[in-house]
Amino acid sequence: MKRADVVDFYARLAADNPHPETELESGNDYQLLVAVVLSAQATDVGVNKATRALFDAVTTPAAMVALGEEELRRHIRTIGLFNTKARNVIALSTALIADHGGEVPRTRAALEALPGVGRKTANVVMNTAFGAETFAVDTHIFRVGNRTGLARGKTPLAVEKALDRATPQPFRRHAHHWLILHGRYVCKARRPECWRCIVADLCAFKPKTPAPAAR
């Protein structure tokens, strides 16, 4: 995608949704970290349903450790891989207390050192909680980056680096949320809804999917 088209691409997404936010529900940075860890291979809707009662009772790492792994499993049993995730959440909560005074660290290295936290999770937390200009490449962003020609790559890391190179100011802060939401609701995996896409004319995907009535 040409530089001018990249600017136009983001400008349209920004005009359509000036203040994009994560769809994961949380009340503080710690709850956000837990929600993002739980969202791996799960939907935001499913995570939100599982964490509403949990987050009413648990707002700090200390409260999570006090809750215990067995009770945490009961709260999140509807989420995929809940046994492993429960074990990781208790472990990362213990590490936050021991190494960070119960606070969520701001650096990638410190976040990725926590149990169950990989690069994508660290990127989400750094961006959403602390305003860092990071690009958390999930399946939606990977698809949108490659399909549109905005940021092509064979791996999530390659797409992340391509996005970092391609995305100009003032769009860097919110870019990953615009792309996630666009992939989730418009540029869908099986049948992208090109007929109602506000950036369709800038997109490299061919052939464009016709409107339902035109099929």
Coordinates of C-alpha atoms in Angstrom, one line a residue:
M1 CA 0.0 0.0 0.0
K2 CA 1.3 3.4 -1.0
R3 CA 2.2 5.9 1.8
A4 CA -0.6 8.3 0.8
D5 CA -3.1 5.4 0.8
V6 CA -1.9 4.3 4.3
V7 CA -2.6 7.7 5.7
D8 CA -6.0 7.7 4.0
F9 CA -6.7 4.2 5.2
Y10 CA -6.1 5.1 8.9
A11 CA -7.8 8.5 8.5
R12 CA -11.0 6.8 7.4
L13 CA -10.9 4.3 10.3
A14 CA -10.2 7.1 12.7
A15 CA -13.1 9.3 11.4
D16 CA -15.4 6.3 11.8
N17 CA -14.3 5.5 15.3
P18 CA -12.3 8.3 16.9
H19 CA -11.7 6.7 20.2
P20 CA -11.4 2.9 19.8
E21 CA -11.2 0.7 22.9
T22 CA -10.6 -2.9 23.8
E23 CA -13.8 -4.9 24.1
L24 CA -12.4 -6.8 27.1
E25 CA -13.9 -5.5 30.3
S26 CA -11.7 -4.5 33.2
G27 CA -11.6 -2.1 36.1
N28 CA -7.9 -1.6 36.4
D29 CA -4.5 -2.5 34.9
Y30 CA -4.3 -5.8 36.8
Q31 CA -7.7 -6.9 35.7
L32 CA -6.8 -5.9 32.1
L33 CA -3.7 -8.1 32.2
V34 CA -5.7 -11.1 33.5
A35 CA -8.4 -10.6 30.9
V36 CA -5.9 -10.5 28.1
V37 CA -4.2 -13.7 29.4
L38 CA -7.6 -15.4 29.5
S39 CA -8.5 -14.2 26.0
A40 CA -5.9 -16.4 24.2
Q41 CA -7.8 -18.8 21.9
A42 CA -11.1 -17.4 23.3
T43 CA -13.5 -14.6 22.4
D44 CA -13.7 -11.3 24.2
V45 CA -17.4 -12.0 24.7
G46 CA -16.7 -15.3 26.4
V47 CA -14.0 -13.8 28.6
N48 CA -16.2 -10.9 29.7
K49 CA -19.0 -13.4 30.7
A50 CA -16.5 -15.4 32.8
T51 CA -14.8 -12.4 34.4
R52 CA -17.7 -10.2 35.5
A53 CA -18.3 -12.0 38.7
L54 CA -14.6 -12.7 39.2
F55 CA -13.7 -9.1 38.9
D56 CA -16.4 -8.0 41.3
A57 CA -14.5 -10.1 43.9
V58 CA -10.9 -9.8 42.7
T59 CA -9.3 -6.4 42.0
T60 CA -5.6 -7.1 43.0
P61 CA -3.0 -9.8 42.7
A62 CA -3.2 -10.4 46.4
A63 CA -7.0 -11.0 46.2
M64 CA -6.4 -13.4 43.3
V65 CA -3.8 -15.4 45.2
A66 CA -6.2 -15.5 48.2
L67 CA -9.0 -16.8 45.9
G68 CA -6.8 -19.7 44.9
E69 CA -6.5 -21.7 41.7
E70 CA -9.4 -24.1 42.4
E71 CA -11.9 -21.3 42.8
L72 CA -10.4 -19.4 39.9
R73 CA -11.0 -22.4 37.7
R74 CA -14.6 -22.5 38.8
H75 CA -15.0 -18.9 37.6
I76 CA -13.3 -19.4 34.2
R77 CA -14.3 -23.0 33.4
T78 CA -16.3 -21.8 30.3
I79 CA -13.1 -20.5 28.7
G80 CA -10.8 -22.7 26.6
L81 CA -7.6 -24.0 28.3
F82 CA -9.0 -22.8 31.6
N83 CA -6.8 -25.1 33.7
T84 CA -3.6 -23.8 32.3
K85 CA -4.8 -20.2 32.3
A86 CA -5.9 -20.5 36.0
R87 CA -2.4 -21.8 36.9
N88 CA -0.8 -19.0 35.0
V89 CA -3.0 -16.3 36.5
I90 CA -2.2 -17.4 40.0
A91 CA 1.5 -17.6 39.1
L92 CA 1.7 -14.2 37.5
S93 CA -0.2 -12.7 40.5
T94 CA 2.3 -14.2 42.8
A95 CA 5.1 -12.8 40.7
L96 CA 3.5 -9.3 40.6
I97 CA 3.4 -9.3 44.4
A98 CA 7.0 -10.6 44.8
D99 CA 8.7 -8.6 42.1
H100 CA 6.6 -5.5 41.4
G101 CA 4.9 -4.5 44.6
G102 CA 1.6 -5.8 43.2
E103 CA 1.7 -3.4 40.3
V104 CA 1.6 -4.2 36.6
P105 CA 5.0 -3.4 35.0
R106 CA 5.2 -1.1 32.1
T107 CA 8.1 -2.7 30.1
R108 CA 7.9 -5.5 27.6
A109 CA 10.7 -7.4 29.3
A110 CA 9.0 -7.3 32.7
L111 CA 5.6 -8.3 31.3
E112 CA 7.0 -11.1 29.1
A113 CA 8.8 -12.5 32.2
L114 CA 5.4 -13.1 33.9
P115 CA 3.8 -16.6 33.5
G116 CA 1.4 -16.9 30.6
V117 CA 2.4 -13.5 29.1
G118 CA 3.7 -13.5 25.6
R119 CA 4.5 -10.7 23.2
K120 CA 1.0 -10.2 22.0
T121 CA -0.4 -9.9 25.6
A122 CA 2.5 -7.6 26.5
N123 CA 1.7 -5.4 23.5
V124 CA -2.0 -5.2 24.4
V125 CA -1.3 -4.2 28.0
M126 CA 1.4 -1.7 27.1
N127 CA -0.9 0.0 24.6
T128 CA -4.2 -0.2 26.4
A129 CA -3.0 0.5 29.9
F130 CA 0.0 2.7 29.3
G131 CA -0.5 4.3 25.9
A132 CA 2.5 2.7 24.3
E133 CA 2.6 2.7 20.5
T134 CA 2.5 -1.1 20.1
F135 CA 0.9 -3.4 17.6
A136 CA -0.7 -6.6 19.1
V137 CA -1.0 -8.9 16.1
D138 CA -3.9 -11.4 16.7
T139 CA -5.6 -13.4 13.9
H140 CA -7.7 -10.4 12.9
I141 CA -4.7 -8.0 12.4
F142 CA -2.7 -10.7 10.7
R143 CA -5.5 -11.2 8.2
V144 CA -6.2 -7.5 7.7
G145 CA -2.5 -6.6 7.3
N146 CA -2.0 -9.3 4.7
R147 CA -5.3 -9.1 2.9
T148 CA -5.3 -5.3 2.5
G149 CA -1.6 -5.0 1.7
L150 CA -1.1 -2.6 4.6
A151 CA 1.4 -4.9 6.3
R152 CA 2.3 -8.2 4.8
G153 CA 4.2 -10.9 6.6
K154 CA 4.3 -14.7 7.0
T155 CA 4.3 -14.5 10.9
P156 CA 2.7 -12.3 13.5
L157 CA 6.0 -10.8 14.3
A158 CA 6.7 -10.0 10.7
V159 CA 3.3 -8.3 10.4
E160 CA 3.9 -6.4 13.6
K161 CA 7.3 -5.1 12.3
A162 CA 5.6 -4.2 9.0
L163 CA 2.9 -2.3 10.8
D164 CA 5.5 -0.5 12.9
R165 CA 7.3 0.7 9.7
A166 CA 4.1 1.6 7.8
T167 CA 2.0 3.3 10.5
P168 CA 2.5 7.1 10.7
Q169 CA 1.5 9.6 13.4
P170 CA -1.1 10.4 14.6
F171 CA -2.4 6.9 14.1
R172 CA 0.1 4.8 15.9
R173 CA -1.6 4.9 19.4
H174 CA -4.9 3.4 18.2
A175 CA -3.9 1.5 15.1
H176 CA -4.1 -2.0 16.5
H177 CA -7.6 -1.4 17.9
W178 CA -8.8 0.0 14.6
L179 CA -7.4 -3.0 12.8
I180 CA -8.8 -5.6 15.3
L181 CA -12.3 -4.1 15.2
H182 CA -12.2 -3.8 11.4
G183 CA -11.2 -7.5 11.1
R184 CA -13.7 -8.6 13.6
Y185 CA -16.7 -6.9 12.2
V186 CA -16.0 -6.0 8.5
C187 CA -13.0 -7.7 7.1
K188 CA -14.1 -11.2 8.3
A189 CA -12.2 -14.3 7.7
R190 CA -14.6 -16.4 5.6
R191 CA -16.5 -13.6 3.9
P192 CA -15.2 -10.1 4.1
E193 CA -18.0 -7.6 3.9
C194 CA -16.3 -5.5 1.2
W195 CA -19.6 -3.9 0.1
R196 CA -19.8 -1.9 3.3
C197 CA -16.1 -1.4 3.9
I198 CA -15.0 2.2 4.2
V199 CA -11.5 1.4 2.9
A200 CA -12.4 -1.0 0.1
D201 CA -11.0 1.1 -2.7
L202 CA -7.6 1.2 -0.9
C203 CA -7.5 -2.5 -0.3
A204 CA -5.5 -5.0 -2.4
F205 CA -8.0 -7.9 -1.8
K206 CA -9.5 -9.2 -5.0
P207 CA -12.1 -10.0 -6.0
K208 CA -14.2 -7.8 -3.7
T209 CA -17.1 -9.7 -2.0
P210 CA -20.4 -8.4 -3.5
A211 CA -23.3 -7.4 -1.3
P212 CA -25.7 -10.2 -0.4
A213 CA -28.4 -9.2 -2.8
A214 CA -26.0 -9.1 -5.7
R215 CA -24.8 -12.7 -5.3

